[in-house]
């Protein structure tokens, strides 16, 4: 029997995706979400993780960019796969090299549209609205040193109406994340 894949979820914000992942994989025989990492000590994701019994660690930017601090932390938890769920800092090259094709990210647009530096959260949805796009979606991709530039694993789309507000766009796209992100991760790990 294959050993469980031990996952760390990296998140910076409220953590709805993180909570969804923890709940989805709670009784999994193949996946163990063993750690939630945040760069922000007051991020609500930490409270969500603690409530669900998942250990948390705060990793400020200096620690994130220091292999001598970050790698032992991940080793202590036996992490062998990393899932980004609204994690804003760029992932350092040493971590990408240590986890080749074992770090995935979710992006709230149909990459390559609206990706790259500064394109996160509401900034993406505002750009979609300003462009008058008739659809939006989410992308799951491999993490590489190029921001939002890794190979696309999966994309899911949703139609937009000209009457949709930015908040409507946010809600429609978020529903895709809730429905598909855990399933995409499960598929990637099964390959």
PDB file of N, CA and C in Angstrom, residues 28-123:
ATOM      1  N   UNK A  28      -9.009  10.782   4.185  1.00  0.00           N
ATOM      2  CA  UNK A  28      -8.317  10.184   3.045  1.00  0.00           C
ATOM      3  C   UNK A  28      -7.315   9.131   3.497  1.00  0.00           C
ATOM      4  N   UNK A  29      -7.245   8.067   2.723  1.00  0.00           N
ATOM      5  CA  UNK A  29      -6.245   7.030   2.998  1.00  0.00           C
ATOM      6  C   UNK A  29      -4.932   7.316   2.280  1.00  0.00           C
ATOM      7  N   UNK A  30      -4.930   8.334   1.414  1.00  0.00           N
ATOM      8  CA  UNK A  30      -3.720   8.598   0.630  1.00  0.00           C
ATOM      9  C   UNK A  30      -3.128   9.995   0.853  1.00  0.00           C
ATOM     10  N   UNK A  31      -3.861  10.875   1.547  1.00  0.00           N
ATOM     11  CA  UNK A  31      -3.401  12.255   1.732  1.00  0.00           C
ATOM     12  C   UNK A  31      -3.528  12.652   3.202  1.00  0.00           C
ATOM     13  N   UNK A  32      -2.477  13.310   3.700  1.00  0.00           N
ATOM     14  CA  UNK A  32      -2.491  13.843   5.062  1.00  0.00           C
ATOM     15  C   UNK A  32      -2.081  15.310   5.004  1.00  0.00           C
ATOM     16  N   UNK A  33      -3.008  16.199   5.306  1.00  0.00           N
ATOM     17  CA  UNK A  33      -2.640  17.619   5.409  1.00  0.00           C
ATOM     18  C   UNK A  33      -2.104  17.810   6.819  1.00  0.00           C
ATOM     19  N   UNK A  34      -0.780  17.900   6.899  1.00  0.00           N
ATOM     20  CA  UNK A  34      -0.087  17.853   8.182  1.00  0.00           C
ATOM     21  C   UNK A  34       0.295  19.218   8.721  1.00  0.00           C
ATOM     22  N   UNK A  35       0.187  20.259   7.871  1.00  0.00           N
ATOM     23  CA  UNK A  35       0.682  21.564   8.292  1.00  0.00           C
ATOM     24  C   UNK A  35       0.037  22.663   7.457  1.00  0.00           C
ATOM     25  N   UNK A  36      -0.286  23.777   8.126  1.00  0.00           N
ATOM     26  CA  UNK A  36      -0.698  24.995   7.430  1.00  0.00           C
ATOM     27  C   UNK A  36       0.323  26.068   7.771  1.00  0.00           C
ATOM     28  N   UNK A  37       0.878  26.673   6.730  1.00  0.00           N
ATOM     29  CA  UNK A  37       1.900  27.716   6.862  1.00  0.00           C
ATOM     30  C   UNK A  37       1.313  29.036   6.410  1.00  0.00           C
ATOM     31  N   UNK A  38       1.514  30.081   7.200  1.00  0.00           N
ATOM     32  CA  UNK A  38       1.112  31.423   6.771  1.00  0.00           C
ATOM     33  C   UNK A  38       2.244  32.397   7.028  1.00  0.00           C
ATOM     34  N   UNK A  39       2.342  33.374   6.143  1.00  0.00           N
ATOM     35  CA  UNK A  39       3.329  34.432   6.327  1.00  0.00           C
ATOM     36  C   UNK A  39       2.778  35.548   7.215  1.00  0.00           C
ATOM     37  N   UNK A  40       1.491  35.502   7.545  1.00  0.00           N
ATOM     38  CA  UNK A  40       0.850  36.552   8.338  1.00  0.00           C
ATOM     39  C   UNK A  40       0.363  35.979   9.668  1.00  0.00           C
ATOM     40  N   UNK A  41       0.879  36.501  10.778  1.00  0.00           N
ATOM     41  CA  UNK A  41       0.504  35.948  12.084  1.00  0.00           C
ATOM     42  C   UNK A  41      -0.971  36.123  12.436  1.00  0.00           C
ATOM     43  N   UNK A  42      -1.648  37.078  11.804  1.00  0.00           N
ATOM     44  CA  UNK A  42      -3.059  37.318  12.117  1.00  0.00           C
ATOM     45  C   UNK A  42      -4.002  36.806  11.020  1.00  0.00           C
ATOM     46  N   UNK A  43      -3.507  35.998  10.093  1.00  0.00           N
ATOM     47  CA  UNK A  43      -4.348  35.471   9.016  1.00  0.00           C
ATOM     48  C   UNK A  43      -5.387  34.521   9.594  1.00  0.00           C
ATOM     49  N   UNK A  44      -6.625  34.664   9.150  1.00  0.00           N
ATOM     50  CA  UNK A  44      -7.715  33.841   9.676  1.00  0.00           C
ATOM     51  C   UNK A  44      -7.533  32.358   9.332  1.00  0.00           C
ATOM     52  N   UNK A  45      -6.755  32.072   8.291  1.00  0.00           N
ATOM     53  CA  UNK A  45      -6.497  30.676   7.935  1.00  0.00           C
ATOM     54  C   UNK A  45      -5.905  29.904   9.113  1.00  0.00           C
ATOM     55  N   UNK A  46      -5.123  30.564   9.948  1.00  0.00           N
ATOM     56  CA  UNK A  46      -4.504  29.890  11.095  1.00  0.00           C
ATOM     57  C   UNK A  46      -5.576  29.429  12.082  1.00  0.00           C
ATOM     58  N   UNK A  47      -6.576  30.273  12.313  1.00  0.00           N
ATOM     59  CA  UNK A  47      -7.683  29.907  13.198  1.00  0.00           C
ATOM     60  C   UNK A  47      -8.479  28.733  12.621  1.00  0.00           C
ATOM     61  N   UNK A  48      -8.751  28.792  11.313  1.00  0.00           N
ATOM     62  CA  UNK A  48      -9.492  27.697  10.671  1.00  0.00           C
ATOM     63  C   UNK A  48      -8.738  26.377  10.824  1.00  0.00           C
ATOM     64  N   UNK A  49      -7.440  26.403  10.576  1.00  0.00           N
ATOM     65  CA  UNK A  49      -6.633  25.177  10.661  1.00  0.00           C
ATOM     66  C   UNK A  49      -6.611  24.638  12.089  1.00  0.00           C
ATOM     67  N   UNK A  50      -6.402  25.520  13.061  1.00  0.00           N
ATOM     68  CA  UNK A  50      -6.357  25.085  14.463  1.00  0.00           C
ATOM     69  C   UNK A  50      -7.688  24.449  14.863  1.00  0.00           C
ATOM     70  N   UNK A  51      -8.783  25.072  14.442  1.00  0.00           N
ATOM     71  CA  UNK A  51     -10.122  24.557  14.761  1.00  0.00           C
ATOM     72  C   UNK A  51     -10.306  23.144  14.196  1.00  0.00           C
ATOM     73  N   UNK A  52      -9.671  22.872  13.050  1.00  0.00           N
ATOM     74  CA  UNK A  52      -9.789  21.562  12.408  1.00  0.00           C
ATOM     75  C   UNK A  52      -8.670  20.601  12.825  1.00  0.00           C
ATOM     76  N   UNK A  53      -7.855  21.026  13.785  1.00  0.00           N
ATOM     77  CA  UNK A  53      -6.841  20.139  14.341  1.00  0.00           C
ATOM     78  C   UNK A  53      -5.579  19.987  13.519  1.00  0.00           C
ATOM     79  N   UNK A  54      -5.319  20.945  12.621  1.00  0.00           N
ATOM     80  CA  UNK A  54      -4.108  20.876  11.804  1.00  0.00           C
ATOM     81  C   UNK A  54      -3.070  21.848  12.375  1.00  0.00           C
ATOM     82  N   UNK A  55      -1.848  21.378  12.618  1.00  0.00           N
ATOM     83  CA  UNK A  55      -0.800  22.253  13.137  1.00  0.00           C
ATOM     84  C   UNK A  55      -0.532  23.434  12.198  1.00  0.00           C
ATOM     85  N   UNK A  56      -0.135  24.559  12.793  1.00  0.00           N
ATOM     86  CA  UNK A  56       0.151  25.767  12.012  1.00  0.00           C
ATOM     87  C   UNK A  56       1.541  26.289  12.359  1.00  0.00           C
ATOM     88  N   UNK A  57       2.121  26.963  11.380  1.00  0.00           N
ATOM     89  CA  UNK A  57       3.408  27.636  11.587  1.00  0.00           C
ATOM     90  C   UNK A  57       3.362  28.980  10.879  1.00  0.00           C
ATOM     91  N   UNK A  58       3.881  30.001  11.548  1.00  0.00           N
ATOM     92  CA  UNK A  58       3.997  31.325  10.936  1.00  0.00           C
ATOM     93  C   UNK A  58       5.414  31.438  10.381  1.00  0.00           C
ATOM     94  N   UNK A  59       5.483  31.751   9.087  1.00  0.00           N
ATOM     95  CA  UNK A  59       6.774  31.836   8.399  1.00  0.00           C
ATOM     96  C   UNK A  59       6.886  33.224   7.770  1.00  0.00           C
ATOM     97  N   UNK A  60       7.506  34.165   8.498  1.00  0.00           N
ATOM     98  CA  UNK A  60       7.689  35.506   7.921  1.00  0.00           C
ATOM     99  C   UNK A  60       8.611  35.451   6.703  1.00  0.00           C
ATOM    100  N   UNK A  61       8.619  36.542   5.942  1.00  0.00           N
ATOM    101  CA  UNK A  61       9.359  36.589   4.676  1.00  0.00           C
ATOM    102  C   UNK A  61      10.824  36.180   4.843  1.00  0.00           C
ATOM    103  N   UNK A  62      11.463  36.665   5.886  1.00  0.00           N
ATOM    104  CA  UNK A  62      12.886  36.334   6.087  1.00  0.00           C
ATOM    105  C   UNK A  62      13.083  34.826   6.241  1.00  0.00           C
ATOM    106  N   UNK A  63      12.189  34.172   6.971  1.00  0.00           N
ATOM    107  CA  UNK A  63      12.295  32.728   7.162  1.00  0.00           C
ATOM    108  C   UNK A  63      11.943  31.981   5.872  1.00  0.00           C
ATOM    109  N   UNK A  64      10.929  32.481   5.152  1.00  0.00           N
ATOM    110  CA  UNK A  64      10.531  31.864   3.887  1.00  0.00           C
ATOM    111  C   UNK A  64      11.700  31.816   2.913  1.00  0.00           C
ATOM    112  N   UNK A  65      12.508  32.853   2.934  1.00  0.00           N
ATOM    113  CA  UNK A  65      13.617  32.969   1.982  1.00  0.00           C
ATOM    114  C   UNK A  65      14.930  32.415   2.517  1.00  0.00           C
ATOM    115  N   UNK A  66      14.885  31.736   3.664  1.00  0.00           N
ATOM    116  CA  UNK A  66      16.086  31.180   4.280  1.00  0.00           C
ATOM    117  C   UNK A  66      15.970  29.654   4.337  1.00  0.00           C
ATOM    118  N   UNK A  67      16.673  29.005   3.431  1.00  0.00           N
ATOM    119  CA  UNK A  67      16.610  27.539   3.343  1.00  0.00           C
ATOM    120  C   UNK A  67      16.999  26.873   4.658  1.00  0.00           C
ATOM    121  N   UNK A  68      17.945  27.473   5.396  1.00  0.00           N
ATOM    122  CA  UNK A  68      18.416  26.852   6.634  1.00  0.00           C
ATOM    123  C   UNK A  68      17.340  26.875   7.724  1.00  0.00           C
ATOM    124  N   UNK A  69      16.331  27.710   7.568  1.00  0.00           N
ATOM    125  CA  UNK A  69      15.216  27.728   8.523  1.00  0.00           C
ATOM    126  C   UNK A  69      13.986  26.982   7.987  1.00  0.00           C
ATOM    127  N   UNK A  70      13.647  27.219   6.713  1.00  0.00           N
ATOM    128  CA  UNK A  70      12.418  26.662   6.166  1.00  0.00           C
ATOM    129  C   UNK A  70      12.504  25.154   5.936  1.00  0.00           C
ATOM    130  N   UNK A  71      13.595  24.686   5.369  1.00  0.00           N
ATOM    131  CA  UNK A  71      13.697  23.263   5.040  1.00  0.00           C
ATOM    132  C   UNK A  71      13.606  22.364   6.287  1.00  0.00           C
ATOM    133  N   UNK A  72      14.305  22.692   7.389  1.00  0.00           N
ATOM    134  CA  UNK A  72      14.152  21.857   8.594  1.00  0.00           C
ATOM    135  C   UNK A  72      12.714  21.852   9.123  1.00  0.00           C
ATOM    136  N   UNK A  73      12.014  22.973   9.007  1.00  0.00           N
ATOM    137  CA  UNK A  73      10.621  23.031   9.443  1.00  0.00           C
ATOM    138  C   UNK A  73       9.773  22.046   8.636  1.00  0.00           C
ATOM    139  N   UNK A  74       9.911  22.061   7.319  1.00  0.00           N
ATOM    140  CA  UNK A  74       9.135  21.162   6.468  1.00  0.00           C
ATOM    141  C   UNK A  74       9.534  19.700   6.706  1.00  0.00           C
ATOM    142  N   UNK A  75      10.813  19.475   6.945  1.00  0.00           N
ATOM    143  CA  UNK A  75      11.282  18.109   7.227  1.00  0.00           C
ATOM    144  C   UNK A  75      10.719  17.589   8.547  1.00  0.00           C
ATOM    145  N   UNK A  76      10.604  18.482   9.520  1.00  0.00           N
ATOM    146  CA  UNK A  76      10.075  18.081  10.836  1.00  0.00           C
ATOM    147  C   UNK A  76       8.652  17.522  10.713  1.00  0.00           C
ATOM    148  N   UNK A  77       7.881  18.059   9.772  1.00  0.00           N
ATOM    149  CA  UNK A  77       6.512  17.596   9.557  1.00  0.00           C
ATOM    150  C   UNK A  77       6.428  16.510   8.477  1.00  0.00           C
ATOM    151  N   UNK A  78       7.568  16.163   7.877  1.00  0.00           N
ATOM    152  CA  UNK A  78       7.581  15.118   6.848  1.00  0.00           C
ATOM    153  C   UNK A  78       6.882  15.517   5.553  1.00  0.00           C
ATOM    154  N   UNK A  79       6.920  16.806   5.233  1.00  0.00           N
ATOM    155  CA  UNK A  79       6.198  17.324   4.065  1.00  0.00           C
ATOM    156  C   UNK A  79       6.841  16.822   2.776  1.00  0.00           C
ATOM    157  N   UNK A  80       6.002  16.303   1.863  1.00  0.00           N
ATOM    158  CA  UNK A  80       6.521  15.920   0.557  1.00  0.00           C
ATOM    159  C   UNK A  80       5.733  16.531  -0.603  1.00  0.00           C
ATOM    160  N   UNK A  81       4.753  17.408  -0.302  1.00  0.00           N
ATOM    161  CA  UNK A  81       3.999  18.092  -1.354  1.00  0.00           C
ATOM    162  C   UNK A  81       3.473  19.390  -0.756  1.00  0.00           C
ATOM    163  N   UNK A  82       3.483  20.463  -1.552  1.00  0.00           N
ATOM    164  CA  UNK A  82       3.035  21.780  -1.073  1.00  0.00           C
ATOM    165  C   UNK A  82       1.904  22.280  -1.951  1.00  0.00           C
ATOM    166  N   UNK A  83       0.850  22.746  -1.291  1.00  0.00           N
ATOM    167  CA  UNK A  83      -0.301  23.325  -1.977  1.00  0.00           C
ATOM    168  C   UNK A  83      -0.410  24.790  -1.568  1.00  0.00           C
ATOM    169  N   UNK A  84      -0.404  25.675  -2.550  1.00  0.00           N
ATOM    170  CA  UNK A  84      -0.604  27.096  -2.274  1.00  0.00           C
ATOM    171  C   UNK A  84      -2.095  27.394  -2.400  1.00  0.00           C
ATOM    172  N   UNK A  85      -2.627  28.074  -1.398  1.00  0.00           N
ATOM    173  CA  UNK A  85      -4.054  28.407  -1.385  1.00  0.00           C
ATOM    174  C   UNK A  85      -4.194  29.862  -0.947  1.00  0.00           C
ATOM    175  N   UNK A  86      -3.930  30.757  -1.890  1.00  0.00           N
ATOM    176  CA  UNK A  86      -3.979  32.175  -1.556  1.00  0.00           C
ATOM    177  C   UNK A  86      -2.742  32.618  -0.799  1.00  0.00           C
ATOM    178  N   UNK A  87      -1.596  32.070  -1.167  1.00  0.00           N
ATOM    179  CA  UNK A  87      -0.327  32.461  -0.546  1.00  0.00           C
ATOM    180  C   UNK A  87       0.304  33.526  -1.419  1.00  0.00           C
ATOM    181  N   UNK A  88       0.538  34.712  -0.854  1.00  0.00           N
ATOM    182  CA  UNK A  88       0.945  35.851  -1.680  1.00  0.00           C
ATOM    183  C   UNK A  88       2.443  35.972  -1.953  1.00  0.00           C
ATOM    184  N   UNK A  89       3.328  35.646  -1.013  1.00  0.00           N
ATOM    185  CA  UNK A  89       4.757  35.808  -1.342  1.00  0.00           C
ATOM    186  C   UNK A  89       5.199  34.852  -2.453  1.00  0.00           C
ATOM    187  N   UNK A  90       6.210  35.282  -3.193  1.00  0.00           N
ATOM    188  CA  UNK A  90       6.802  34.398  -4.194  1.00  0.00           C
ATOM    189  C   UNK A  90       7.529  33.261  -3.488  1.00  0.00           C
ATOM    190  N   UNK A  91       7.437  32.085  -4.069  1.00  0.00           N
ATOM    191  CA  UNK A  91       8.110  30.913  -3.514  1.00  0.00           C
ATOM    192  C   UNK A  91       9.579  30.973  -3.936  1.00  0.00           C
ATOM    193  N   UNK A  92      10.498  30.848  -2.979  1.00  0.00           N
ATOM    194  CA  UNK A  92      11.926  30.942  -3.322  1.00  0.00           C
ATOM    195  C   UNK A  92      12.385  29.766  -4.187  1.00  0.00           C
ATOM    196  N   UNK A  93      13.371  30.048  -5.012  1.00  0.00           N
ATOM    197  CA  UNK A  93      13.902  29.030  -5.926  1.00  0.00           C
ATOM    198  C   UNK A  93      14.351  27.760  -5.211  1.00  0.00           C
ATOM    199  N   UNK A  94      14.990  27.897  -4.040  1.00  0.00           N
ATOM    200  CA  UNK A  94      15.486  26.696  -3.352  1.00  0.00           C
ATOM    201  C   UNK A  94      14.335  25.745  -3.000  1.00  0.00           C
ATOM    202  N   UNK A  95      13.158  26.301  -2.700  1.00  0.00           N
ATOM    203  CA  UNK A  95      12.024  25.450  -2.349  1.00  0.00           C
ATOM    204  C   UNK A  95      11.466  24.744  -3.594  1.00  0.00           C
ATOM    205  N   UNK A  96      11.436  25.467  -4.698  1.00  0.00           N
ATOM    206  CA  UNK A  96      10.983  24.879  -5.972  1.00  0.00           C
ATOM    207  C   UNK A  96      11.929  23.748  -6.382  1.00  0.00           C
ATOM    208  N   UNK A  97      13.219  23.958  -6.191  1.00  0.00           N
ATOM    209  CA  UNK A  97      14.204  22.927  -6.530  1.00  0.00           C
ATOM    210  C   UNK A  97      14.086  21.717  -5.598  1.00  0.00           C
ATOM    211  N   UNK A  98      13.755  21.953  -4.329  1.00  0.00           N
ATOM    212  CA  UNK A  98      13.625  20.858  -3.364  1.00  0.00           C
ATOM    213  C   UNK A  98      12.335  20.060  -3.561  1.00  0.00           C
ATOM    214  N   UNK A  99      11.322  20.692  -4.186  1.00  0.00           N
ATOM    215  CA  UNK A  99      10.027  20.050  -4.424  1.00  0.00           C
ATOM    216  C   UNK A  99       9.664  20.145  -5.908  1.00  0.00           C
ATOM    217  N   UNK A 100      10.461  19.519  -6.775  1.00  0.00           N
ATOM    218  CA  UNK A 100      10.185  19.629  -8.215  1.00  0.00           C
ATOM    219  C   UNK A 100       8.845  18.995  -8.578  1.00  0.00           C
ATOM    220  N   UNK A 101       8.015  19.758  -9.259  1.00  0.00           N
ATOM    221  CA  UNK A 101       6.664  19.312  -9.642  1.00  0.00           C
ATOM    222  C   UNK A 101       5.909  18.727  -8.449  1.00  0.00           C
ATOM    223  N   UNK A 102       6.153  19.340  -7.298  1.00  0.00           N
ATOM    224  CA  UNK A 102       5.446  18.945  -6.079  1.00  0.00           C
ATOM    225  C   UNK A 102       4.937  20.174  -5.327  1.00  0.00           C
ATOM    226  N   UNK A 103       4.790  21.292  -6.080  1.00  0.00           N
ATOM    227  CA  UNK A 103       4.161  22.501  -5.531  1.00  0.00           C
ATOM    228  C   UNK A 103       3.128  22.961  -6.559  1.00  0.00           C
ATOM    229  N   UNK A 104       1.874  23.063  -6.112  1.00  0.00           N
ATOM    230  CA  UNK A 104       0.808  23.548  -6.993  1.00  0.00           C
ATOM    231  C   UNK A 104       0.221  24.833  -6.427  1.00  0.00           C
ATOM    232  N   UNK A 105      -0.331  25.631  -7.335  1.00  0.00           N
ATOM    233  CA  UNK A 105      -0.955  26.897  -6.967  1.00  0.00           C
ATOM    234  C   UNK A 105      -2.309  27.001  -7.654  1.00  0.00           C
ATOM    235  N   UNK A 106      -3.183  27.751  -7.042  1.00  0.00           N
ATOM    236  CA  UNK A 106      -4.467  28.071  -7.652  1.00  0.00           C
ATOM    237  C   UNK A 106      -4.446  29.559  -7.983  1.00  0.00           C
ATOM    238  N   UNK A 107      -4.946  29.904  -9.167  1.00  0.00           N
ATOM    239  CA  UNK A 107      -4.995  31.306  -9.583  1.00  0.00           C
ATOM    240  C   UNK A 107      -6.421  31.620 -10.042  1.00  0.00           C
ATOM    241  N   UNK A 108      -6.956  32.784  -9.638  1.00  0.00           N
ATOM    242  CA  UNK A 108      -8.363  33.094  -9.914  1.00  0.00           C
ATOM    243  C   UNK A 108      -8.633  33.700 -11.291  1.00  0.00           C
ATOM    244  N   UNK A 109      -7.972  33.169 -12.304  1.00  0.00           N
ATOM    245  CA  UNK A 109      -8.279  33.568 -13.682  1.00  0.00           C
ATOM    246  C   UNK A 109      -7.882  32.426 -14.603  1.00  0.00           C
ATOM    247  N   UNK A 110      -8.195  32.610 -15.863  1.00  0.00           N
ATOM    248  CA  UNK A 110      -7.814  31.633 -16.880  1.00  0.00           C
ATOM    249  C   UNK A 110      -6.442  32.028 -17.414  1.00  0.00           C
ATOM    250  N   UNK A 111      -5.407  31.589 -16.708  1.00  0.00           N
ATOM    251  CA  UNK A 111      -4.046  31.926 -17.138  1.00  0.00           C
ATOM    252  C   UNK A 111      -3.860  31.501 -18.588  1.00  0.00           C
ATOM    253  N   UNK A 112      -3.083  32.239 -19.372  1.00  0.00           N
ATOM    254  CA  UNK A 112      -2.172  33.303 -18.961  1.00  0.00           C
ATOM    255  C   UNK A 112      -2.832  34.677 -18.738  1.00  0.00           C
ATOM    256  N   UNK A 113      -4.137  34.794 -18.931  1.00  0.00           N
ATOM    257  CA  UNK A 113      -4.796  36.078 -18.688  1.00  0.00           C
ATOM    258  C   UNK A 113      -4.736  36.437 -17.206  1.00  0.00           C
ATOM    259  N   UNK A 114      -4.425  37.681 -16.943  1.00  0.00           N
ATOM    260  CA  UNK A 114      -4.476  38.252 -15.600  1.00  0.00           C
ATOM    261  C   UNK A 114      -3.601  37.513 -14.593  1.00  0.00           C
ATOM    262  N   UNK A 115      -2.399  37.151 -15.024  1.00  0.00           N
ATOM    263  CA  UNK A 115      -1.442  36.514 -14.127  1.00  0.00           C
ATOM    264  C   UNK A 115      -0.239  37.414 -13.922  1.00  0.00           C
ATOM    265  N   UNK A 116       0.638  36.986 -13.042  1.00  0.00           N
ATOM    266  CA  UNK A 116       1.883  37.702 -12.817  1.00  0.00           C
ATOM    267  C   UNK A 116       1.836  38.610 -11.606  1.00  0.00           C
ATOM    268  N   UNK A 117       2.887  39.383 -11.468  1.00  0.00           N
ATOM    269  CA  UNK A 117       3.074  40.246 -10.298  1.00  0.00           C
ATOM    270  C   UNK A 117       1.891  41.194 -10.123  1.00  0.00           C
ATOM    271  N   UNK A 118       1.393  41.264  -8.916  1.00  0.00           N
ATOM    272  CA  UNK A 118       0.301  42.177  -8.580  1.00  0.00           C
ATOM    273  C   UNK A 118      -1.082  41.664  -8.939  1.00  0.00           C
ATOM    274  N   UNK A 119      -1.140  40.535  -9.636  1.00  0.00           N
ATOM    275  CA  UNK A 119      -2.439  39.996 -10.050  1.00  0.00           C
ATOM    276  C   UNK A 119      -2.872  38.894  -9.082  1.00  0.00           C
ATOM    277  N   UNK A 120      -3.560  39.298  -8.036  1.00  0.00           N
ATOM    278  CA  UNK A 120      -4.083  38.360  -7.044  1.00  0.00           C
ATOM    279  C   UNK A 120      -5.405  38.915  -6.533  1.00  0.00           C
ATOM    280  N   UNK A 121      -6.237  38.021  -6.028  1.00  0.00           N
ATOM    281  CA  UNK A 121      -7.486  38.418  -5.391  1.00  0.00           C
ATOM    282  C   UNK A 121      -8.328  39.368  -6.216  1.00  0.00           C
ATOM    283  N   UNK A 122      -8.816  40.408  -5.555  1.00  0.00           N
ATOM    284  CA  UNK A 122      -9.745  41.349  -6.216  1.00  0.00           C
ATOM    285  C   UNK A 122      -9.126  42.056  -7.411  1.00  0.00           C
ATOM    286  N   UNK A 123      -7.802  42.196  -7.447  1.00  0.00           N
ATOM    287  CA  UNK A 123      -7.139  42.839  -8.600  1.00  0.00           C
ATOM    288  C   UNK A 123      -7.454  42.072  -9.889  1.00  0.00           C
TER     289      UNK A 123
END
